[in-house]
Coordinates of C-alpha atoms in Angstrom, one line a residue:
Chain A
M1 CA 37.5 -110.5 55.8
P2 CA 36.9 -113.6 53.6
R3 CA 34.1 -115.6 55.1
H4 CA 36.2 -118.7 54.4
S5 CA 39.4 -119.6 56.2
V6 CA 42.3 -120.5 54.0
F7 CA 41.9 -124.0 55.5
D8 CA 38.3 -124.3 54.4
I9 CA 39.5 -124.0 50.9
L10 CA 42.8 -126.0 51.2
G11 CA 41.6 -128.6 53.6
P12 CA 40.5 -130.5 55.4
I13 CA 42.9 -133.3 55.3
M14 CA 40.6 -136.3 54.9
I15 CA 40.1 -139.8 53.8
G16 CA 38.2 -139.9 50.5
P17 CA 36.2 -140.1 48.6
S18 CA 33.4 -137.8 49.8
S19 CA 33.1 -135.2 52.5
S20 CA 29.5 -136.0 53.2
H21 CA 29.5 -139.7 52.6
T22 CA 32.8 -140.5 54.1
A23 CA 34.3 -137.8 56.3
G24 CA 30.8 -136.7 57.6
A25 CA 30.0 -140.4 58.3
V26 CA 33.1 -140.8 60.4
R27 CA 32.0 -137.8 62.4
L28 CA 28.4 -139.3 62.8
G29 CA 29.9 -142.5 64.1
R30 CA 32.2 -140.7 66.5
M31 CA 29.3 -138.5 67.8
V32 CA 27.3 -141.6 68.5
R33 CA 30.2 -143.1 70.3
T34 CA 30.4 -140.0 72.5
I35 CA 26.5 -139.9 73.2
V36 CA 26.4 -143.5 74.3
G37 CA 29.7 -143.2 76.2
G38 CA 31.9 -145.6 74.3
L39 CA 31.9 -148.5 71.7
P40 CA 28.6 -150.3 72.1
S41 CA 28.8 -154.2 72.2
Q42 CA 26.2 -154.4 69.4
V43 CA 25.1 -151.8 66.9
H44 CA 22.6 -152.2 64.0
I45 CA 23.0 -149.4 61.7
K46 CA 20.3 -148.6 59.2
L47 CA 21.1 -146.6 56.1
H48 CA 18.5 -144.4 54.4
G49 CA 18.4 -142.4 51.1
S50 CA 21.7 -141.7 49.4
F51 CA 23.5 -143.4 52.2
A52 CA 21.7 -146.6 51.3
E53 CA 22.2 -146.2 47.5
T54 CA 25.9 -145.2 47.4
Y55 CA 27.4 -146.5 50.7
Q56 CA 29.5 -149.1 49.0
G57 CA 31.5 -146.9 46.6
H58 CA 31.8 -144.1 49.2
G59 CA 32.8 -146.5 52.0
T60 CA 30.0 -145.0 54.2
D61 CA 29.7 -148.3 56.1
L62 CA 33.4 -148.3 56.9
A63 CA 33.4 -144.7 57.8
L64 CA 30.4 -145.1 60.3
I65 CA 32.2 -148.0 62.0
A66 CA 35.5 -146.1 62.1
G67 CA 33.7 -143.3 63.8
L68 CA 32.2 -145.7 66.3
L69 CA 35.7 -146.9 67.0
G70 CA 36.8 -143.4 67.6
L71 CA 39.0 -142.8 64.5
S72 CA 39.2 -139.4 63.0
E73 CA 38.2 -138.5 59.4
S74 CA 41.9 -138.4 58.3
D75 CA 42.9 -141.7 59.7
P76 CA 44.1 -144.1 57.0
A77 CA 42.8 -147.0 59.1
I78 CA 39.2 -146.2 58.2
S79 CA 39.3 -148.5 55.3
D80 CA 40.3 -151.4 57.7
A81 CA 37.4 -150.5 60.1
G82 CA 35.6 -153.7 59.5
Q83 CA 38.5 -155.8 60.7
L84 CA 39.2 -153.5 63.6
A85 CA 35.6 -153.7 64.8
A86 CA 35.7 -157.5 64.6
A87 CA 39.0 -157.5 66.6
S88 CA 37.3 -155.2 69.2
G89 CA 34.6 -157.8 69.7
A90 CA 31.9 -155.3 68.8
K91 CA 29.1 -156.7 66.7
I92 CA 28.1 -154.2 64.0
E93 CA 25.6 -155.0 61.3
F94 CA 23.9 -153.0 58.6
S95 CA 20.6 -152.9 56.7
L96 CA 19.0 -150.5 54.2
V97 CA 15.7 -148.7 55.1
D98 CA 13.4 -146.2 53.4
L99 CA 12.3 -143.6 56.0
G100 CA 10.4 -141.6 53.6
P101 CA 11.1 -138.5 51.4
E102 CA 11.0 -136.0 54.3
I103 CA 14.0 -137.5 56.0
H104 CA 17.4 -136.1 54.9
P105 CA 19.0 -138.2 52.3
N106 CA 22.3 -138.9 54.2
T107 CA 20.6 -140.6 57.3
A108 CA 21.8 -143.4 59.5
V109 CA 20.0 -144.9 62.4
F110 CA 22.1 -146.4 65.1
E111 CA 20.5 -149.1 67.3
C112 CA 23.0 -149.5 70.0
K113 CA 23.2 -152.2 72.7
L114 CA 25.6 -151.3 75.4
A115 CA 27.8 -153.4 77.7
D116 CA 25.6 -152.6 80.7
G117 CA 22.6 -154.2 78.9
T118 CA 20.8 -151.0 78.1
S119 CA 19.8 -149.8 74.5
T120 CA 19.9 -146.4 72.9
T121 CA 18.8 -145.4 69.5
V122 CA 20.4 -142.4 67.8
V123 CA 19.4 -140.8 64.5
G124 CA 22.0 -138.8 62.6
H125 CA 22.4 -137.0 59.2
S126 CA 25.5 -135.9 57.2
T127 CA 24.5 -132.4 56.1
G128 CA 27.3 -131.6 53.7
G129 CA 31.0 -130.8 53.6
G130 CA 31.6 -133.0 56.7
T131 CA 29.0 -131.3 58.9
I132 CA 26.6 -133.4 60.8
L133 CA 23.3 -133.2 62.7
I134 CA 22.0 -135.6 65.5
S135 CA 18.3 -135.3 65.4
R136 CA 17.1 -138.0 67.8
I137 CA 18.2 -139.7 70.9
D138 CA 15.7 -142.5 71.7
R139 CA 12.3 -140.9 71.8
F140 CA 13.5 -137.4 72.1
A141 CA 14.1 -134.8 69.4
V142 CA 17.5 -133.1 69.6
A143 CA 19.6 -130.9 67.4
L144 CA 23.3 -131.5 68.0
T145 CA 26.0 -130.7 65.5
G146 CA 29.1 -131.6 67.6
E147 CA 30.4 -128.0 67.1
L148 CA 29.9 -127.2 70.9
H149 CA 30.3 -129.1 74.1
C150 CA 27.1 -130.6 75.2
L151 CA 25.5 -132.1 78.4
I152 CA 22.3 -134.1 78.1
T153 CA 20.2 -135.0 81.1
E154 CA 17.3 -137.4 81.2
H155 CA 15.1 -136.5 84.1
R156 CA 11.6 -136.5 85.5
D157 CA 9.3 -133.7 84.2
E158 CA 8.8 -131.9 87.4
P159 CA 9.5 -128.4 88.8
G160 CA 13.0 -127.2 89.7
I161 CA 15.2 -129.6 87.8
V162 CA 16.1 -127.1 84.9
A163 CA 16.8 -124.5 87.6
A164 CA 18.9 -126.9 89.7
V165 CA 21.0 -128.0 86.6
T166 CA 21.6 -124.5 85.3
K167 CA 22.6 -123.2 88.8
I168 CA 25.2 -125.9 89.0
L169 CA 26.6 -124.8 85.5
A170 CA 26.5 -121.1 86.6
D171 CA 28.4 -122.1 89.7
H172 CA 31.1 -123.6 87.4
R173 CA 31.1 -120.4 85.2
V174 CA 29.9 -122.4 82.2
N175 CA 28.1 -120.1 79.7
I176 CA 25.1 -121.8 78.1
A177 CA 25.0 -121.2 74.3
F178 CA 21.9 -123.3 73.7
L179 CA 19.4 -125.1 75.8
S180 CA 16.4 -127.3 74.7
L181 CA 14.0 -129.4 76.4
S182 CA 11.6 -132.1 75.4
R183 CA 9.4 -134.7 77.2
S184 CA 7.5 -137.7 76.5
G185 CA 4.4 -136.4 78.4
K186 CA 3.4 -134.2 81.4
G187 CA 5.1 -135.5 84.5
E188 CA 6.9 -138.3 82.5
K189 CA 10.4 -138.6 81.2
A190 CA 12.2 -135.4 79.9
L191 CA 15.4 -134.7 78.0
M192 CA 17.4 -131.6 78.2
T193 CA 20.3 -130.7 75.9
I194 CA 22.7 -127.9 77.0
E195 CA 25.4 -126.7 74.7
A196 CA 28.2 -124.6 75.9
D197 CA 31.4 -122.9 74.3
E198 CA 33.7 -124.3 76.8
P199 CA 34.2 -128.0 78.0
I200 CA 31.7 -128.8 80.8
P201 CA 33.8 -129.8 83.9
A202 CA 33.4 -133.5 85.1
D203 CA 32.5 -132.4 88.6
A204 CA 29.7 -130.2 87.4
A205 CA 28.4 -133.2 85.5
A206 CA 28.7 -135.3 88.7
S207 CA 26.8 -132.8 90.7
I208 CA 24.1 -132.6 88.1
A209 CA 23.8 -136.4 88.1
A210 CA 23.2 -136.2 91.8
V211 CA 20.2 -133.8 91.5
R212 CA 17.1 -135.4 92.7
G213 CA 14.9 -136.4 89.6
V214 CA 17.9 -136.6 87.2
E215 CA 18.1 -140.1 86.0
R216 CA 21.0 -139.9 83.5
V217 CA 23.7 -137.4 82.5
R218 CA 25.6 -137.7 79.2
M219 CA 28.6 -135.6 78.4
V220 CA 29.1 -135.1 74.6
A221 CA 32.4 -133.3 74.0
A222 CA 32.7 -131.2 70.7
L223 CA 34.0 -133.3 67.8
Chain B
M1 CA 43.8 -106.8 56.5
K2 CA 40.9 -108.3 54.6
F3 CA 39.6 -108.8 51.2
T4 CA 36.4 -110.3 49.6
T5 CA 37.2 -109.8 45.9
A6 CA 40.2 -110.3 43.7
Q7 CA 40.3 -106.6 43.0
E8 CA 40.6 -105.8 46.7
W9 CA 43.2 -108.5 47.0
L10 CA 45.3 -106.9 44.3
A11 CA 44.8 -103.5 45.7
L12 CA 46.1 -104.6 49.1
A13 CA 49.2 -106.1 47.6
E14 CA 50.0 -103.1 45.7
Q15 CA 49.2 -100.5 48.4
H16 CA 51.4 -102.4 51.1
N17 CA 54.0 -103.6 48.6
L18 CA 53.2 -107.3 49.5
T19 CA 52.9 -110.4 47.5
L20 CA 49.5 -112.1 46.9
A21 CA 50.6 -114.8 49.4
E22 CA 51.6 -112.3 52.1
V23 CA 48.2 -110.7 51.9
V24 CA 46.4 -114.1 52.3
I25 CA 48.5 -114.9 55.2
R26 CA 48.0 -111.6 56.9
A27 CA 44.2 -111.7 56.2
E28 CA 44.1 -115.3 57.8
A29 CA 46.1 -114.2 60.8
A30 CA 43.8 -111.2 61.3
A31 CA 40.6 -113.3 60.9
S32 CA 41.6 -116.2 62.9
E33 CA 43.3 -116.6 66.3
L34 CA 46.3 -118.3 64.7
A35 CA 49.7 -116.8 64.7
V36 CA 51.6 -116.7 61.3
E37 CA 53.8 -119.7 62.4
Q38 CA 50.8 -121.8 63.2
I39 CA 49.3 -120.8 59.8
M40 CA 52.5 -121.8 58.0
A41 CA 52.7 -125.1 60.0
K42 CA 49.1 -126.0 59.0
M43 CA 49.7 -125.3 55.3
R44 CA 52.9 -127.4 55.6
Q45 CA 50.8 -130.3 56.8
N46 CA 48.5 -129.9 53.8
L47 CA 51.5 -129.9 51.5
L48 CA 52.9 -133.0 53.0
V49 CA 49.6 -134.9 52.4
M50 CA 49.5 -133.4 48.9
E51 CA 53.1 -134.7 48.1
D52 CA 52.2 -138.1 49.3
S53 CA 49.0 -138.3 47.3
V54 CA 50.5 -137.2 44.0
K55 CA 53.1 -140.0 44.2
R56 CA 51.2 -143.0 45.6
G57 CA 49.2 -143.7 42.4
L58 CA 52.4 -143.8 40.3
T59 CA 54.3 -146.3 42.5
E60 CA 51.3 -148.7 42.6
P61 CA 48.0 -149.1 40.9
V62 CA 45.4 -147.6 43.1
Y63 CA 41.7 -148.8 42.6
S64 CA 38.5 -147.1 43.7
R65 CA 36.3 -148.5 46.4
S66 CA 33.5 -149.0 44.0
G67 CA 35.6 -150.9 41.5
L68 CA 34.7 -148.6 38.7
T69 CA 38.1 -147.0 38.1
G70 CA 41.8 -147.2 39.0
G71 CA 45.3 -147.7 37.9
A72 CA 45.3 -144.9 35.3
A73 CA 48.2 -142.9 36.9
F74 CA 50.1 -146.0 37.3
Q75 CA 49.6 -146.9 33.6
L76 CA 50.6 -143.5 32.5
M77 CA 53.8 -143.7 34.7
Q78 CA 54.7 -147.1 33.0
A79 CA 54.1 -145.6 29.6
L80 CA 56.5 -142.8 30.5
K81 CA 59.1 -145.2 31.7
E82 CA 58.8 -147.1 28.5
Q83 CA 59.1 -143.9 26.6
T84 CA 55.8 -144.5 24.7
T85 CA 54.2 -141.2 25.8
L86 CA 53.8 -138.4 23.3
T87 CA 55.7 -135.9 25.6
S88 CA 57.6 -136.2 28.9
C89 CA 57.4 -132.6 30.0
L90 CA 56.0 -130.8 33.0
Y91 CA 52.5 -131.0 31.5
L92 CA 52.5 -134.8 31.6
K93 CA 53.9 -134.8 35.1
A94 CA 51.2 -132.5 36.4
A95 CA 48.5 -134.5 34.8
M96 CA 49.9 -137.7 36.3
Y97 CA 50.2 -136.2 39.8
A98 CA 46.6 -134.9 39.6
L99 CA 45.3 -138.3 38.4
S100 CA 47.2 -140.0 41.2
T101 CA 45.5 -137.8 43.9
A102 CA 42.2 -138.3 42.4
E103 CA 42.7 -142.1 42.4
V104 CA 43.9 -142.1 46.0
N105 CA 40.8 -140.1 47.0
A106 CA 38.5 -142.6 45.3
S107 CA 40.3 -145.5 47.0
M108 CA 39.7 -144.2 50.5
G109 CA 43.1 -142.8 50.8
R110 CA 44.2 -139.6 52.4
I111 CA 44.0 -136.3 50.5
C112 CA 43.8 -132.6 51.2
A113 CA 40.5 -131.2 49.8
A114 CA 41.3 -128.4 47.3
P115 CA 38.7 -127.0 47.2
T116 CA 36.8 -130.2 47.4
A117 CA 37.8 -133.9 47.6
G118 CA 36.6 -134.6 44.1
A119 CA 38.8 -131.7 42.7
A120 CA 41.7 -132.4 45.0
G121 CA 44.2 -133.4 42.4
V122 CA 44.5 -130.1 40.4
V123 CA 46.3 -127.8 42.8
P124 CA 48.9 -130.3 44.1
G125 CA 49.5 -131.6 40.6
V126 CA 50.4 -128.2 39.1
I127 CA 52.2 -126.8 42.2
I128 CA 54.3 -129.9 43.0
A129 CA 55.1 -130.6 39.3
L130 CA 56.2 -127.0 38.7
G131 CA 58.1 -126.9 42.0
E132 CA 60.0 -129.9 40.7
A133 CA 60.6 -128.4 37.3
L134 CA 61.8 -125.1 38.6
Q135 CA 63.6 -126.7 41.5
L136 CA 61.8 -124.6 44.1
D137 CA 62.1 -125.0 47.9
Q138 CA 59.2 -125.8 50.3
D139 CA 58.6 -122.2 51.3
Q140 CA 58.0 -121.2 47.8
L141 CA 55.5 -124.0 47.4
L142 CA 53.7 -123.0 50.5
A143 CA 53.5 -119.4 49.2
A144 CA 52.0 -120.8 46.0
L145 CA 49.4 -122.7 48.0
F146 CA 48.4 -119.5 49.9
V147 CA 47.9 -117.7 46.6
A148 CA 45.9 -120.6 45.4
A149 CA 43.8 -120.6 48.6
G150 CA 43.2 -116.8 48.0
V151 CA 41.6 -117.5 44.7
G152 CA 39.4 -120.2 46.3
Q153 CA 38.4 -117.6 49.1
V154 CA 37.4 -115.0 46.5
A155 CA 35.4 -117.5 44.6
A156 CA 33.7 -118.8 47.8
E157 CA 32.7 -115.4 49.0
N158 CA 29.6 -115.6 46.8
A159 CA 29.5 -119.2 45.5
Q160 CA 29.0 -122.5 47.2
L161 CA 31.9 -124.5 45.8
V162 CA 30.0 -127.7 45.3
G163 CA 28.8 -129.6 42.3
A164 CA 25.3 -129.8 43.7
A165 CA 25.0 -126.1 43.8
L166 CA 26.8 -124.8 40.7
G167 CA 28.1 -127.8 38.8
C168 CA 31.5 -129.1 38.2
Q169 CA 32.8 -125.7 37.2
A170 CA 32.6 -124.7 40.8
E171 CA 34.9 -127.6 41.9
I172 CA 37.2 -128.5 39.0
G173 CA 36.9 -124.9 37.4
V174 CA 37.8 -123.3 40.7
A175 CA 40.5 -125.8 41.4
A176 CA 42.0 -125.0 38.0
A177 CA 41.9 -121.2 38.7
M178 CA 43.5 -121.8 42.1
A179 CA 46.2 -123.9 40.5
A180 CA 46.8 -121.3 37.8
A181 CA 47.2 -118.5 40.3
G182 CA 49.5 -120.5 42.6
G183 CA 51.5 -121.8 39.4
A184 CA 51.9 -118.3 37.9
F185 CA 53.2 -117.0 41.2
L186 CA 55.9 -119.8 41.1
A187 CA 56.6 -118.8 37.5
G188 CA 57.3 -115.3 38.6
C189 CA 54.2 -113.6 37.2
S190 CA 53.1 -110.3 38.5
A191 CA 50.2 -110.2 41.0
L192 CA 47.8 -109.2 38.1
G193 CA 49.3 -111.8 36.0
C194 CA 48.5 -114.5 38.6
L195 CA 44.8 -113.4 38.8
D196 CA 44.6 -113.3 35.0
A197 CA 46.0 -116.8 34.8
A198 CA 43.2 -117.8 37.3
S199 CA 40.5 -116.0 35.3
L200 CA 41.6 -117.6 32.1
A201 CA 41.7 -121.2 33.7
L202 CA 38.2 -120.6 35.1
Q203 CA 36.7 -119.2 31.8
N204 CA 38.1 -122.3 30.0
L205 CA 35.9 -124.6 32.2
L206 CA 32.7 -122.5 32.6
G207 CA 29.7 -124.5 32.1
L208 CA 31.1 -127.9 33.3
T209 CA 28.3 -130.0 34.6
C210 CA 28.4 -132.6 37.5
D211 CA 27.0 -135.9 36.0
P212 CA 29.1 -138.5 37.6
V213 CA 28.4 -142.2 36.9
A214 CA 26.6 -144.1 39.6
G215 CA 26.9 -141.0 41.9
Y216 CA 30.7 -141.6 42.6
V217 CA 33.6 -139.2 42.4
E218 CA 35.2 -141.1 39.6
I219 CA 33.8 -140.9 36.1
P220 CA 34.5 -138.3 34.7
C221 CA 36.0 -136.7 37.9
I222 CA 39.2 -138.6 37.9
S223 CA 40.4 -137.9 34.5
R224 CA 39.0 -134.4 34.7
N225 CA 41.5 -133.6 37.4
S226 CA 44.3 -134.3 35.0
A227 CA 42.7 -132.2 32.3
A228 CA 42.2 -129.2 34.6
A229 CA 45.9 -129.4 35.7
V230 CA 47.1 -129.1 32.0
N231 CA 44.5 -126.3 31.4
A232 CA 46.0 -124.4 34.4
L233 CA 49.5 -124.7 33.1
I234 CA 48.5 -123.3 29.6
C235 CA 47.0 -120.3 31.4
I236 CA 50.2 -119.9 33.4
E237 CA 52.2 -120.0 30.1
L238 CA 49.9 -117.3 28.7
A239 CA 50.3 -115.0 31.8
K240 CA 54.0 -115.5 31.8
A241 CA 54.2 -114.5 28.1
G242 CA 52.4 -111.3 29.0
V243 CA 49.0 -112.2 27.8
S244 CA 46.3 -110.6 30.0
S245 CA 42.7 -111.7 30.4
K246 CA 40.1 -109.3 29.2
I247 CA 37.7 -110.7 31.8
P248 CA 39.0 -110.1 35.3
L249 CA 38.7 -113.0 37.9
D250 CA 35.8 -111.4 39.8
D251 CA 33.8 -111.3 36.6
A252 CA 34.7 -114.9 35.7
V253 CA 33.3 -116.0 39.2
L254 CA 30.2 -114.0 38.6
A255 CA 29.8 -115.8 35.2
M256 CA 30.3 -119.1 37.1
I257 CA 27.5 -118.2 39.4
D258 CA 25.1 -117.1 36.7
I259 CA 25.8 -120.3 34.7
G260 CA 25.6 -122.5 37.7
K261 CA 22.2 -121.1 38.7
R262 CA 20.8 -121.6 35.3
M263 CA 22.2 -125.2 35.1
H264 CA 19.4 -127.8 35.3
P265 CA 19.2 -129.7 38.7
D266 CA 19.7 -133.0 36.7
L267 CA 23.2 -131.8 35.9
R268 CA 24.2 -130.8 39.4
E269 CA 25.3 -133.9 41.2
T270 CA 22.1 -135.8 41.1
S271 CA 23.2 -138.4 38.5
R272 CA 19.9 -137.9 36.7
G273 CA 21.6 -136.5 33.5
G274 CA 24.6 -136.6 31.2
L275 CA 27.1 -139.4 31.6
A276 CA 25.2 -140.9 34.4
V277 CA 22.1 -141.7 32.3
T278 CA 24.0 -142.9 29.1
P279 CA 23.4 -146.6 28.4
T280 CA 26.8 -147.4 29.7
G281 CA 26.5 -145.1 32.7
K282 CA 23.4 -146.8 33.8
L283 CA 25.0 -150.3 33.2
L284 CA 27.9 -149.3 35.4
A285 CA 25.5 -148.0 38.0
Q286 CA 23.7 -151.4 38.0
Q287 CA 27.0 -153.2 38.4
C288 CA 27.8 -151.1 41.5
E289 CA 24.5 -151.7 42.9
S290 CA 24.9 -155.5 42.6
N291 CA 28.1 -155.1 44.7
C292 CA 26.0 -154.0 47.7
R293 CA 25.9 -156.5 50.5
F294 CA 23.3 -155.2 52.8
K295 CA 19.7 -156.2 52.7
Q296 CA 16.6 -153.8 52.3
E297 CA 14.3 -153.6 55.2
N298 CA 10.8 -152.3 55.1

């Protein structure tokens, strides 16, 4: 069997000019929208590396905005994303940063202010051919590609929470493909990402949100 | 049904008395969870996007987002209307179609990657122009696209089809090989004839570097799409006339990988060599930079 589908070779249908700097950027923006739960009221996007150097001709800025607005990478409206964002009332601004040579060249930092007054910072990379990687949500290191359905909990670092969360998922017949955990310090705030092959049911998420010690649940559907 | 090399692909077609297109469709159905009708419908979507992108640049001048390029396909179309072109045949049409698609891509328009966005003009340019010249129906064009995709699949088996890995030969070169095989299929060539056309088309473009000005898929990528389309047509003519390729497609792909691996990184999509670092290339890059509006933070 050829490793590549016919439609990896002829396709995807996309808005040009670049799979990494345009299509991948749309997917990054859309992933951030999903993580923060909608279009933020204010976003400051910092572009690093090749994103900072070539965003203008690749329309990377418009592509990131388009993603935040929920557009797909084949939507011709991407080139009007600036006006669409202005019409939506969201305030989106950009600056260029140098995060150092170790950071992937196609990187964007999204500093989001949400309607409820909270803030979330998400760091993402366009890793080639339209694929993406989210590497950070606020202080926590993550590794999300948007290929699988994901549930993210923010909770207190104390015994029993992981067991309670995974029990709820097991009760809903959700098979966990990947699970990762990080914490800011012993007994402090922790973040868990759970990736599953199938969509995670909303009532499972609601039950998880009700677990004592769980402060926040984010549902991040596959892109 | 599955194949990883052109030789296996050809053997399957001969053993089962199938066309190259039928083998690709059956292999896709076996490898994916899609039914044949779904596979056909998906390819039809690709064709519709291709048909739109080959024409758009001819009806209006299409300019790139960077401002570096644009309007070439429209200019060529105007020259054709004014009868000042050297020729008005299939070759010119395929070149114009390829050019239009490449310009649409650079303008943030919608294209179907084939196999990449930067090389997206070659396959539709050849297949759609040939379809018009030979008055073929949509089903025949779809079959040709499956043959083209099969060539891309064989090449992608051992090679990353991106300029950063193996140079432009892996994008435009492979696109030309895909277009040549699909076009030869439309022209009624044998299965071996189709693969020979693909091999010749790739051989003609071996060694092509990726050195775009200012890092954009424009100079020389856009005009190169039109040249690769014409190259594919010549190889189709050769195959149709019965000329075979001494080097089979699988070997041409091996050569592409060997050459790509030896290619200096400065010539693989880094814009540190070739056209990108000529005095004019550098000047154009500076002009692009001055268009940037966002301020630098520390």
